[in-house]
Amino acid sequence: MDILTTLIIALGLATDCFTVSITSGIIIRNLKVRHAVKISLFFGLFQAVMPCVGWLAGVGMKNLITGFDHWIAFGLLVLVGGKMIYESFKIEGEKKESDPLNIYVLLTLSIATSIDALAIGVTLAFLDTVIILPVIIIGAITFIVSFIGIYAGNQFGHIFGSKIEAVGGLVLIAIGVKILVNHL
């Protein structure tokens, strides 16, 4: 997988974290750098670890599905992208507000936002991608985007809303289409 596609995937995955970071920035009243680093570090680490887990699972299944792996990659990306688009249009009242600095809340948010990265890891295994560089890029981009999102949310949170997540979903669907077209 080329570096540009990896960067686009990383940005697409980071939109979930960006959205949650904006919300976190809105919630945290006396924002300190350590708060932003803590949240961003959790998101970045989970976004880096989950593709590794998915990749390991995908490598184990690869021989069984080599003939149609591109269809699975396409399907996973469309499902993840579609979920992100759906989530971006949820009514704000349905979204529960809680303290993003609480360790249990932070773990829950980190896991929830990184499930998509698990599916991407499976996809990367099917595409014979060496996992090290994508994991580093995904983790670093997520950390940076989350850090920016926290401060953006603290300053301008109500302007962004959660619609940026829909853009990330569209990007992942487009990558899925690209993979499918390249293998047909």
PDB file of N, CA, C and O in Angstrom, residues 3-81:
ATOM      1  N   ILE A   3       2.113   5.234   0.438  1.00  0.00           N
ATOM      2  CA  ILE A   3       2.105   6.133   1.592  1.00  0.00           C
ATOM      3  C   ILE A   3       0.901   7.076   1.568  1.00  0.00           C
ATOM      4  O   ILE A   3       0.318   7.364   2.610  1.00  0.00           O
ATOM      5  N   LEU A   4       0.503   7.542   0.382  1.00  0.00           N
ATOM      6  CA  LEU A   4      -0.643   8.442   0.290  1.00  0.00           C
ATOM      7  C   LEU A   4      -1.918   7.746   0.750  1.00  0.00           C
ATOM      8  O   LEU A   4      -2.695   8.310   1.529  1.00  0.00           O
ATOM      9  N   THR A   5      -2.130   6.516   0.305  1.00  0.00           N
ATOM     10  CA  THR A   5      -3.311   5.761   0.732  1.00  0.00           C
ATOM     11  C   THR A   5      -3.273   5.528   2.239  1.00  0.00           C
ATOM     12  O   THR A   5      -4.300   5.650   2.917  1.00  0.00           O
ATOM     13  N   THR A   6      -2.100   5.224   2.769  1.00  0.00           N
ATOM     14  CA  THR A   6      -1.953   5.015   4.211  1.00  0.00           C
ATOM     15  C   THR A   6      -2.301   6.290   4.976  1.00  0.00           C
ATOM     16  O   THR A   6      -3.005   6.251   5.991  1.00  0.00           O
ATOM     17  N   LEU A   7      -1.827   7.435   4.485  1.00  0.00           N
ATOM     18  CA  LEU A   7      -2.148   8.712   5.132  1.00  0.00           C
ATOM     19  C   LEU A   7      -3.647   8.999   5.079  1.00  0.00           C
ATOM     20  O   LEU A   7      -4.229   9.469   6.065  1.00  0.00           O
ATOM     21  N   ILE A   8      -4.264   8.708   3.953  1.00  0.00           N
ATOM     22  CA  ILE A   8      -5.703   8.952   3.812  1.00  0.00           C
ATOM     23  C   ILE A   8      -6.489   8.039   4.752  1.00  0.00           C
ATOM     24  O   ILE A   8      -7.446   8.475   5.406  1.00  0.00           O
ATOM     25  N   ILE A   9      -6.090   6.771   4.841  1.00  0.00           N
ATOM     26  CA  ILE A   9      -6.740   5.849   5.780  1.00  0.00           C
ATOM     27  C   ILE A   9      -6.569   6.357   7.211  1.00  0.00           C
ATOM     28  O   ILE A   9      -7.521   6.367   7.999  1.00  0.00           O
ATOM     29  N   ALA A  10      -5.358   6.780   7.550  1.00  0.00           N
ATOM     30  CA  ALA A  10      -5.097   7.286   8.904  1.00  0.00           C
ATOM     31  C   ALA A  10      -5.985   8.488   9.212  1.00  0.00           C
ATOM     32  O   ALA A  10      -6.563   8.581  10.307  1.00  0.00           O
ATOM     33  N   LEU A  11      -6.104   9.396   8.269  1.00  0.00           N
ATOM     34  CA  LEU A  11      -6.974  10.561   8.479  1.00  0.00           C
ATOM     35  C   LEU A  11      -8.435  10.141   8.593  1.00  0.00           C
ATOM     36  O   LEU A  11      -9.182  10.678   9.415  1.00  0.00           O
ATOM     37  N   GLY A  12      -8.849   9.192   7.766  1.00  0.00           N
ATOM     38  CA  GLY A  12     -10.216   8.696   7.839  1.00  0.00           C
ATOM     39  C   GLY A  12     -10.519   8.075   9.193  1.00  0.00           C
ATOM     40  O   GLY A  12     -11.565   8.332   9.792  1.00  0.00           O
ATOM     41  N   LEU A  13      -9.590   7.253   9.686  1.00  0.00           N
ATOM     42  CA  LEU A  13      -9.775   6.633  10.999  1.00  0.00           C
ATOM     43  C   LEU A  13      -9.752   7.669  12.118  1.00  0.00           C
ATOM     44  O   LEU A  13     -10.463   7.537  13.115  1.00  0.00           O
ATOM     45  N   ALA A  14      -8.939   8.683  11.962  1.00  0.00           N
ATOM     46  CA  ALA A  14      -8.782   9.689  13.015  1.00  0.00           C
ATOM     47  C   ALA A  14     -10.000  10.592  13.156  1.00  0.00           C
ATOM     48  O   ALA A  14     -10.136  11.278  14.176  1.00  0.00           O
ATOM     49  N   THR A  15     -10.909  10.584  12.186  1.00  0.00           N
ATOM     50  CA  THR A  15     -12.071  11.476  12.291  1.00  0.00           C
ATOM     51  C   THR A  15     -12.962  11.122  13.474  1.00  0.00           C
ATOM     52  O   THR A  15     -13.551  12.013  14.083  1.00  0.00           O
ATOM     53  N   ASP A  16     -13.080   9.833  13.806  1.00  0.00           N
ATOM     54  CA  ASP A  16     -13.838   9.438  15.007  1.00  0.00           C
ATOM     55  C   ASP A  16     -13.219  10.096  16.235  1.00  0.00           C
ATOM     56  O   ASP A  16     -13.923  10.692  17.048  1.00  0.00           O
ATOM     57  N   CYS A  17     -11.919   9.956  16.346  1.00  0.00           N
ATOM     58  CA  CYS A  17     -11.211  10.526  17.493  1.00  0.00           C
ATOM     59  C   CYS A  17     -11.280  12.050  17.485  1.00  0.00           C
ATOM     60  O   CYS A  17     -11.393  12.679  18.536  1.00  0.00           O
ATOM     61  N   PHE A  18     -11.221  12.633  16.296  1.00  0.00           N
ATOM     62  CA  PHE A  18     -11.325  14.087  16.173  1.00  0.00           C
ATOM     63  C   PHE A  18     -12.673  14.564  16.705  1.00  0.00           C
ATOM     64  O   PHE A  18     -12.753  15.527  17.475  1.00  0.00           O
ATOM     65  N   THR A  19     -13.733  13.863  16.321  1.00  0.00           N
ATOM     66  CA  THR A  19     -15.073  14.226  16.772  1.00  0.00           C
ATOM     67  C   THR A  19     -15.191  14.109  18.287  1.00  0.00           C
ATOM     68  O   THR A  19     -15.707  15.009  18.955  1.00  0.00           O
ATOM     69  N   VAL A  20     -14.706  12.997  18.839  1.00  0.00           N
ATOM     70  CA  VAL A  20     -14.759  12.804  20.288  1.00  0.00           C
ATOM     71  C   VAL A  20     -13.864  13.827  20.983  1.00  0.00           C
ATOM     72  O   VAL A  20     -14.206  14.344  22.055  1.00  0.00           O
ATOM     73  N   SER A  21     -12.734  14.163  20.377  1.00  0.00           N
ATOM     74  CA  SER A  21     -11.828  15.159  20.954  1.00  0.00           C
ATOM     75  C   SER A  21     -12.463  16.540  20.994  1.00  0.00           C
ATOM     76  O   SER A  21     -12.289  17.278  21.976  1.00  0.00           O
ATOM     77  N   ILE A  22     -13.181  16.883  19.938  1.00  0.00           N
ATOM     78  CA  ILE A  22     -13.884  18.173  19.939  1.00  0.00           C
ATOM     79  C   ILE A  22     -14.875  18.209  21.093  1.00  0.00           C
ATOM     80  O   ILE A  22     -14.945  19.185  21.848  1.00  0.00           O
ATOM     81  N   THR A  23     -15.637  17.122  21.226  1.00  0.00           N
ATOM     82  CA  THR A  23     -16.602  17.031  22.323  1.00  0.00           C
ATOM     83  C   THR A  23     -15.889  17.115  23.668  1.00  0.00           C
ATOM     84  O   THR A  23     -16.353  17.808  24.580  1.00  0.00           O
ATOM     85  N   SER A  24     -14.758  16.427  23.792  1.00  0.00           N
ATOM     86  CA  SER A  24     -13.988  16.474  25.036  1.00  0.00           C
ATOM     87  C   SER A  24     -13.517  17.891  25.327  1.00  0.00           C
ATOM     88  O   SER A  24     -13.579  18.357  26.469  1.00  0.00           O
ATOM     89  N   GLY A  25     -13.066  18.586  24.295  1.00  0.00           N
ATOM     90  CA  GLY A  25     -12.624  19.969  24.460  1.00  0.00           C
ATOM     91  C   GLY A  25     -13.742  20.889  24.901  1.00  0.00           C
ATOM     92  O   GLY A  25     -13.517  21.829  25.668  1.00  0.00           O
ATOM     93  N   ILE A  26     -14.958  20.599  24.438  1.00  0.00           N
ATOM     94  CA  ILE A  26     -16.116  21.388  24.862  1.00  0.00           C
ATOM     95  C   ILE A  26     -16.415  21.125  26.335  1.00  0.00           C
ATOM     96  O   ILE A  26     -16.721  22.038  27.095  1.00  0.00           O
ATOM     97  N   ILE A  27     -16.316  19.863  26.747  1.00  0.00           N
ATOM     98  CA  ILE A  27     -16.677  19.462  28.116  1.00  0.00           C
ATOM     99  C   ILE A  27     -15.664  19.951  29.148  1.00  0.00           C
ATOM    100  O   ILE A  27     -16.041  20.402  30.231  1.00  0.00           O
ATOM    101  N   ILE A  28     -14.372  19.856  28.828  1.00  0.00           N
ATOM    102  CA  ILE A  28     -13.322  20.207  29.802  1.00  0.00           C
ATOM    103  C   ILE A  28     -13.255  21.724  29.937  1.00  0.00           C
ATOM    104  O   ILE A  28     -12.920  22.430  28.993  1.00  0.00           O
ATOM    105  N   ARG A  29     -13.568  22.200  31.125  1.00  0.00           N
ATOM    106  CA  ARG A  29     -13.639  23.645  31.358  1.00  0.00           C
ATOM    107  C   ARG A  29     -12.260  24.298  31.481  1.00  0.00           C
ATOM    108  O   ARG A  29     -11.995  25.301  30.865  1.00  0.00           O
ATOM    109  N   ASN A  30     -11.393  23.754  32.301  1.00  0.00           N
ATOM    110  CA  ASN A  30     -10.053  24.318  32.504  1.00  0.00           C
ATOM    111  C   ASN A  30      -9.035  23.430  31.805  1.00  0.00           C
ATOM    112  O   ASN A  30      -8.253  22.731  32.446  1.00  0.00           O
ATOM    113  N   LEU A  31      -9.028  23.500  30.494  1.00  0.00           N
ATOM    114  CA  LEU A  31      -8.172  22.638  29.683  1.00  0.00           C
ATOM    115  C   LEU A  31      -6.695  22.952  29.906  1.00  0.00           C
ATOM    116  O   LEU A  31      -6.281  24.104  29.835  1.00  0.00           O
ATOM    117  N   LYS A  32      -5.938  21.900  30.175  1.00  0.00           N
ATOM    118  CA  LYS A  32      -4.488  21.994  30.330  1.00  0.00           C
ATOM    119  C   LYS A  32      -3.839  21.117  29.264  1.00  0.00           C
ATOM    120  O   LYS A  32      -4.462  20.188  28.746  1.00  0.00           O
ATOM    121  N   VAL A  33      -2.593  21.386  28.944  1.00  0.00           N
ATOM    122  CA  VAL A  33      -1.861  20.603  27.947  1.00  0.00           C
ATOM    123  C   VAL A  33      -1.843  19.131  28.342  1.00  0.00           C
ATOM    124  O   VAL A  33      -2.029  18.245  27.513  1.00  0.00           O
ATOM    125  N   ARG A  34      -1.661  18.838  29.620  1.00  0.00           N
ATOM    126  CA  ARG A  34      -1.612  17.438  30.065  1.00  0.00           C
ATOM    127  C   ARG A  34      -2.932  16.717  29.798  1.00  0.00           C
ATOM    128  O   ARG A  34      -2.939  15.518  29.540  1.00  0.00           O
ATOM    129  N   HIS A  35      -4.053  17.442  29.860  1.00  0.00           N
ATOM    130  CA  HIS A  35      -5.345  16.830  29.526  1.00  0.00           C
ATOM    131  C   HIS A  35      -5.377  16.427  28.057  1.00  0.00           C
ATOM    132  O   HIS A  35      -5.783  15.313  27.709  1.00  0.00           O
ATOM    133  N   ALA A  36      -4.953  17.333  27.210  1.00  0.00           N
ATOM    134  CA  ALA A  36      -4.942  17.064  25.772  1.00  0.00           C
ATOM    135  C   ALA A  36      -3.981  15.934  25.427  1.00  0.00           C
ATOM    136  O   ALA A  36      -4.295  15.071  24.594  1.00  0.00           O
ATOM    137  N   VAL A  37      -2.827  15.910  26.068  1.00  0.00           N
ATOM    138  CA  VAL A  37      -1.843  14.844  25.821  1.00  0.00           C
ATOM    139  C   VAL A  37      -2.401  13.501  26.279  1.00  0.00           C
ATOM    140  O   VAL A  37      -2.278  12.494  25.570  1.00  0.00           O
ATOM    141  N   LYS A  38      -3.017  13.464  27.442  1.00  0.00           N
ATOM    142  CA  LYS A  38      -3.568  12.213  27.973  1.00  0.00           C
ATOM    143  C   LYS A  38      -4.615  11.620  27.022  1.00  0.00           C
ATOM    144  O   LYS A  38      -4.536  10.450  26.653  1.00  0.00           O
ATOM    145  N   ILE A  39      -5.566  12.414  26.624  1.00  0.00           N
ATOM    146  CA  ILE A  39      -6.625  11.934  25.733  1.00  0.00           C
ATOM    147  C   ILE A  39      -6.038  11.539  24.386  1.00  0.00           C
ATOM    148  O   ILE A  39      -6.338  10.462  23.850  1.00  0.00           O
ATOM    149  N   SER A  40      -5.194  12.374  23.829  1.00  0.00           N
ATOM    150  CA  SER A  40      -4.591  12.099  22.517  1.00  0.00           C
ATOM    151  C   SER A  40      -3.721  10.854  22.543  1.00  0.00           C
ATOM    152  O   SER A  40      -3.703  10.074  21.586  1.00  0.00           O
ATOM    153  N   LEU A  41      -2.997  10.657  23.630  1.00  0.00           N
ATOM    154  CA  LEU A  41      -2.143   9.475  23.765  1.00  0.00           C
ATOM    155  C   LEU A  41      -2.984   8.193  23.807  1.00  0.00           C
ATOM    156  O   LEU A  41      -2.663   7.217  23.131  1.00  0.00           O
ATOM    157  N   PHE A  42      -4.064   8.216  24.561  1.00  0.00           N
ATOM    158  CA  PHE A  42      -4.956   7.053  24.596  1.00  0.00           C
ATOM    159  C   PHE A  42      -5.500   6.749  23.203  1.00  0.00           C
ATOM    160  O   PHE A  42      -5.453   5.607  22.743  1.00  0.00           O
ATOM    161  N   PHE A  43      -6.025   7.769  22.534  1.00  0.00           N
ATOM    162  CA  PHE A  43      -6.588   7.553  21.203  1.00  0.00           C
ATOM    163  C   PHE A  43      -5.533   7.059  20.225  1.00  0.00           C
ATOM    164  O   PHE A  43      -5.763   6.122  19.461  1.00  0.00           O
ATOM    165  N   GLY A  44      -4.359   7.701  20.233  1.00  0.00           N
ATOM    166  CA  GLY A  44      -3.293   7.312  19.314  1.00  0.00           C
ATOM    167  C   GLY A  44      -2.812   5.885  19.550  1.00  0.00           C
ATOM    168  O   GLY A  44      -2.613   5.121  18.602  1.00  0.00           O
ATOM    169  N   LEU A  45      -2.638   5.506  20.812  1.00  0.00           N
ATOM    170  CA  LEU A  45      -2.179   4.152  21.122  1.00  0.00           C
ATOM    171  C   LEU A  45      -3.208   3.094  20.730  1.00  0.00           C
ATOM    172  O   LEU A  45      -2.859   2.071  20.130  1.00  0.00           O
ATOM    173  N   PHE A  46      -4.462   3.338  21.057  1.00  0.00           N
ATOM    174  CA  PHE A  46      -5.489   2.362  20.698  1.00  0.00           C
ATOM    175  C   PHE A  46      -5.651   2.264  19.181  1.00  0.00           C
ATOM    176  O   PHE A  46      -5.839   1.171  18.643  1.00  0.00           O
ATOM    177  N   GLN A  47      -5.568   3.390  18.489  1.00  0.00           N
ATOM    178  CA  GLN A  47      -5.673   3.370  17.025  1.00  0.00           C
ATOM    179  C   GLN A  47      -4.472   2.664  16.408  1.00  0.00           C
ATOM    180  O   GLN A  47      -4.565   2.163  15.296  1.00  0.00           O
ATOM    181  N   ALA A  48      -3.351   2.608  17.088  1.00  0.00           N
ATOM    182  CA  ALA A  48      -2.170   1.903  16.584  1.00  0.00           C
ATOM    183  C   ALA A  48      -2.199   0.412  16.932  1.00  0.00           C
ATOM    184  O   ALA A  48      -1.778  -0.419  16.128  1.00  0.00           O
ATOM    185  N   VAL A  49      -2.704   0.082  18.103  1.00  0.00           N
ATOM    186  CA  VAL A  49      -2.718  -1.322  18.539  1.00  0.00           C
ATOM    187  C   VAL A  49      -3.802  -2.121  17.811  1.00  0.00           C
ATOM    188  O   VAL A  49      -3.567  -3.271  17.409  1.00  0.00           O
ATOM    189  N   MET A  50      -4.970  -1.560  17.638  1.00  0.00           N
ATOM    190  CA  MET A  50      -6.082  -2.308  17.046  1.00  0.00           C
ATOM    191  C   MET A  50      -5.799  -2.802  15.626  1.00  0.00           C
ATOM    192  O   MET A  50      -6.163  -3.936  15.301  1.00  0.00           O
ATOM    193  N   PRO A  51      -5.161  -2.023  14.750  1.00  0.00           N
ATOM    194  CA  PRO A  51      -4.836  -2.584  13.436  1.00  0.00           C
ATOM    195  C   PRO A  51      -3.887  -3.772  13.535  1.00  0.00           C
ATOM    196  O   PRO A  51      -3.970  -4.698  12.714  1.00  0.00           O
ATOM    197  N   CYS A  52      -3.000  -3.760  14.530  1.00  0.00           N
ATOM    198  CA  CYS A  52      -2.095  -4.903  14.722  1.00  0.00           C
ATOM    199  C   CYS A  52      -2.890  -6.162  15.060  1.00  0.00           C
ATOM    200  O   CYS A  52      -2.625  -7.236  14.506  1.00  0.00           O
ATOM    201  N   VAL A  53      -3.855  -6.020  15.945  1.00  0.00           N
ATOM    202  CA  VAL A  53      -4.708  -7.153  16.320  1.00  0.00           C
ATOM    203  C   VAL A  53      -5.477  -7.650  15.099  1.00  0.00           C
ATOM    204  O   VAL A  53      -5.530  -8.850  14.818  1.00  0.00           O
ATOM    205  N   GLY A  54      -6.076  -6.716  14.354  1.00  0.00           N
ATOM    206  CA  GLY A  54      -6.812  -7.084  13.145  1.00  0.00           C
ATOM    207  C   GLY A  54      -5.913  -7.712  12.096  1.00  0.00           C
ATOM    208  O   GLY A  54      -6.298  -8.686  11.424  1.00  0.00           O
ATOM    209  N   TRP A  55      -4.718  -7.173  11.944  1.00  0.00           N
ATOM    210  CA  TRP A  55      -3.765  -7.694  10.966  1.00  0.00           C
ATOM    211  C   TRP A  55      -3.384  -9.129  11.302  1.00  0.00           C
ATOM    212  O   TRP A  55      -3.330  -9.996  10.428  1.00  0.00           O
ATOM    213  N   LEU A  56      -3.117  -9.387  12.585  1.00  0.00           N
ATOM    214  CA  LEU A  56      -2.767 -10.748  13.011  1.00  0.00           C
ATOM    215  C   LEU A  56      -3.907 -11.718  12.721  1.00  0.00           C
ATOM    216  O   LEU A  56      -3.682 -12.842  12.247  1.00  0.00           O
ATOM    217  N   ALA A  57      -5.131 -11.299  12.984  1.00  0.00           N
ATOM    218  CA  ALA A  57      -6.295 -12.143  12.678  1.00  0.00           C
ATOM    219  C   ALA A  57      -6.419 -12.355  11.174  1.00  0.00           C
ATOM    220  O   ALA A  57      -6.684 -13.470  10.704  1.00  0.00           O
ATOM    221  N   GLY A  58      -6.207 -11.297  10.407  1.00  0.00           N
ATOM    222  CA  GLY A  58      -6.318 -11.386   8.951  1.00  0.00           C
ATOM    223  C   GLY A  58      -5.259 -12.285   8.329  1.00  0.00           C
ATOM    224  O   GLY A  58      -5.540 -13.053   7.409  1.00  0.00           O
ATOM    225  N   VAL A  59      -4.035 -12.207   8.840  1.00  0.00           N
ATOM    226  CA  VAL A  59      -2.958 -13.060   8.335  1.00  0.00           C
ATOM    227  C   VAL A  59      -3.300 -14.531   8.583  1.00  0.00           C
ATOM    228  O   VAL A  59      -3.067 -15.388   7.730  1.00  0.00           O
ATOM    229  N   GLY A  60      -3.901 -14.810   9.743  1.00  0.00           N
ATOM    230  CA  GLY A  60      -4.282 -16.179  10.059  1.00  0.00           C
ATOM    231  C   GLY A  60      -5.369 -16.730   9.144  1.00  0.00           C
ATOM    232  O   GLY A  60      -5.424 -17.926   8.881  1.00  0.00           O
ATOM    233  N   MET A  61      -6.229 -15.861   8.634  1.00  0.00           N
ATOM    234  CA  MET A  61      -7.339 -16.294   7.772  1.00  0.00           C
ATOM    235  C   MET A  61      -7.039 -16.162   6.285  1.00  0.00           C
ATOM    236  O   MET A  61      -7.809 -16.615   5.458  1.00  0.00           O
ATOM    237  N   LYS A  62      -5.939 -15.534   5.953  1.00  0.00           N
ATOM    238  CA  LYS A  62      -5.672 -15.144   4.576  1.00  0.00           C
ATOM    239  C   LYS A  62      -5.700 -16.300   3.582  1.00  0.00           C
ATOM    240  O   LYS A  62      -6.288 -16.175   2.500  1.00  0.00           O
ATOM    241  N   ASN A  63      -5.081 -17.404   3.890  1.00  0.00           N
ATOM    242  CA  ASN A  63      -5.038 -18.526   2.949  1.00  0.00           C
ATOM    243  C   ASN A  63      -6.420 -19.069   2.625  1.00  0.00           C
ATOM    244  O   ASN A  63      -6.638 -19.622   1.550  1.00  0.00           O
ATOM    245  N   LEU A  64      -7.343 -18.901   3.534  1.00  0.00           N
ATOM    246  CA  LEU A  64      -8.698 -19.400   3.320  1.00  0.00           C
ATOM    247  C   LEU A  64      -9.505 -18.536   2.351  1.00  0.00           C
ATOM    248  O   LEU A  64     -10.461 -19.017   1.750  1.00  0.00           O
ATOM    249  N   ILE A  65      -9.120 -17.273   2.206  1.00  0.00           N
ATOM    250  CA  ILE A  65      -9.965 -16.348   1.453  1.00  0.00           C
ATOM    251  C   ILE A  65      -9.224 -15.546   0.383  1.00  0.00           C
ATOM    252  O   ILE A  65      -9.709 -14.501  -0.057  1.00  0.00           O
ATOM    253  N   THR A  66      -8.104 -16.039  -0.065  1.00  0.00           N
ATOM    254  CA  THR A  66      -7.281 -15.305  -1.024  1.00  0.00           C
ATOM    255  C   THR A  66      -8.044 -14.901  -2.282  1.00  0.00           C
ATOM    256  O   THR A  66      -7.853 -13.810  -2.804  1.00  0.00           O
ATOM    257  N   GLY A  67      -8.926 -15.736  -2.772  1.00  0.00           N
ATOM    258  CA  GLY A  67      -9.633 -15.455  -4.024  1.00  0.00           C
ATOM    259  C   GLY A  67     -10.618 -14.309  -3.954  1.00  0.00           C
ATOM    260  O   GLY A  67     -10.960 -13.713  -4.976  1.00  0.00           O
ATOM    261  N   PHE A  68     -11.093 -13.978  -2.780  1.00  0.00           N
ATOM    262  CA  PHE A  68     -12.090 -12.913  -2.671  1.00  0.00           C
ATOM    263  C   PHE A  68     -11.758 -11.913  -1.560  1.00  0.00           C
ATOM    264  O   PHE A  68     -12.626 -11.192  -1.084  1.00  0.00           O
ATOM    265  N   ASP A  69     -10.475 -11.838  -1.184  1.00  0.00           N
ATOM    266  CA  ASP A  69     -10.072 -10.944  -0.113  1.00  0.00           C
ATOM    267  C   ASP A  69     -10.345  -9.471  -0.428  1.00  0.00           C
ATOM    268  O   ASP A  69     -10.656  -8.686   0.455  1.00  0.00           O
ATOM    269  N   HIS A  70     -10.256  -9.100  -1.718  1.00  0.00           N
ATOM    270  CA  HIS A  70     -10.520  -7.710  -2.090  1.00  0.00           C
ATOM    271  C   HIS A  70     -11.987  -7.352  -1.854  1.00  0.00           C
ATOM    272  O   HIS A  70     -12.305  -6.217  -1.527  1.00  0.00           O
ATOM    273  N   TRP A  71     -12.883  -8.330  -2.005  1.00  0.00           N
ATOM    274  CA  TRP A  71     -14.299  -8.094  -1.718  1.00  0.00           C
ATOM    275  C   TRP A  71     -14.510  -7.893  -0.215  1.00  0.00           C
ATOM    276  O   TRP A  71     -15.318  -7.056   0.197  1.00  0.00           O
ATOM    277  N   ILE A  72     -13.772  -8.652   0.583  1.00  0.00           N
ATOM    278  CA  ILE A  72     -13.873  -8.504   2.037  1.00  0.00           C
ATOM    279  C   ILE A  72     -13.323  -7.137   2.453  1.00  0.00           C
ATOM    280  O   ILE A  72     -13.932  -6.437   3.268  1.00  0.00           O
ATOM    281  N   ALA A  73     -12.179  -6.751   1.884  1.00  0.00           N
ATOM    282  CA  ALA A  73     -11.603  -5.434   2.190  1.00  0.00           C
ATOM    283  C   ALA A  73     -12.592  -4.332   1.816  1.00  0.00           C
ATOM    284  O   ALA A  73     -12.835  -3.407   2.603  1.00  0.00           O
ATOM    285  N   PHE A  74     -13.183  -4.456   0.633  1.00  0.00           N
ATOM    286  CA  PHE A  74     -14.181  -3.487   0.173  1.00  0.00           C
ATOM    287  C   PHE A  74     -15.359  -3.451   1.156  1.00  0.00           C
ATOM    288  O   PHE A  74     -15.788  -2.383   1.595  1.00  0.00           O
ATOM    289  N   GLY A  75     -15.872  -4.623   1.505  1.00  0.00           N
ATOM    290  CA  GLY A  75     -17.017  -4.697   2.410  1.00  0.00           C
ATOM    291  C   GLY A  75     -16.737  -4.099   3.775  1.00  0.00           C
ATOM    292  O   GLY A  75     -17.556  -3.356   4.321  1.00  0.00           O
ATOM    293  N   LEU A  76     -15.560  -4.415   4.322  1.00  0.00           N
ATOM    294  CA  LEU A  76     -15.206  -3.870   5.634  1.00  0.00           C
ATOM    295  C   LEU A  76     -15.098  -2.343   5.593  1.00  0.00           C
ATOM    296  O   LEU A  76     -15.603  -1.652   6.481  1.00  0.00           O
ATOM    297  N   LEU A  77     -14.446  -1.839   4.558  1.00  0.00           N
ATOM    298  CA  LEU A  77     -14.304  -0.379   4.457  1.00  0.00           C
ATOM    299  C   LEU A  77     -15.649   0.304   4.257  1.00  0.00           C
ATOM    300  O   LEU A  77     -15.905   1.373   4.832  1.00  0.00           O
ATOM    301  N   VAL A  78     -16.520  -0.293   3.467  1.00  0.00           N
ATOM    302  CA  VAL A  78     -17.858   0.286   3.261  1.00  0.00           C
ATOM    303  C   VAL A  78     -18.659   0.228   4.565  1.00  0.00           C
ATOM    304  O   VAL A  78     -19.339   1.196   4.917  1.00  0.00           O
ATOM    305  N   LEU A  79     -18.565  -0.883   5.288  1.00  0.00           N
ATOM    306  CA  LEU A  79     -19.284  -0.986   6.567  1.00  0.00           C
ATOM    307  C   LEU A  79     -18.772   0.030   7.583  1.00  0.00           C
ATOM    308  O   LEU A  79     -19.564   0.722   8.243  1.00  0.00           O
ATOM    309  N   VAL A  80     -17.450   0.123   7.708  1.00  0.00           N
ATOM    310  CA  VAL A  80     -16.869   1.074   8.653  1.00  0.00           C
ATOM    311  C   VAL A  80     -17.225   2.502   8.237  1.00  0.00           C
ATOM    312  O   VAL A  80     -17.661   3.313   9.063  1.00  0.00           O
ATOM    313  N   GLY A  81     -17.061   2.799   6.959  1.00  0.00           N
ATOM    314  CA  GLY A  81     -17.395   4.140   6.466  1.00  0.00           C
ATOM    315  C   GLY A  81     -18.869   4.453   6.631  1.00  0.00           C
ATOM    316  O   GLY A  81     -19.247   5.556   7.052  1.00  0.00           O
TER     317      GLY A  81
END
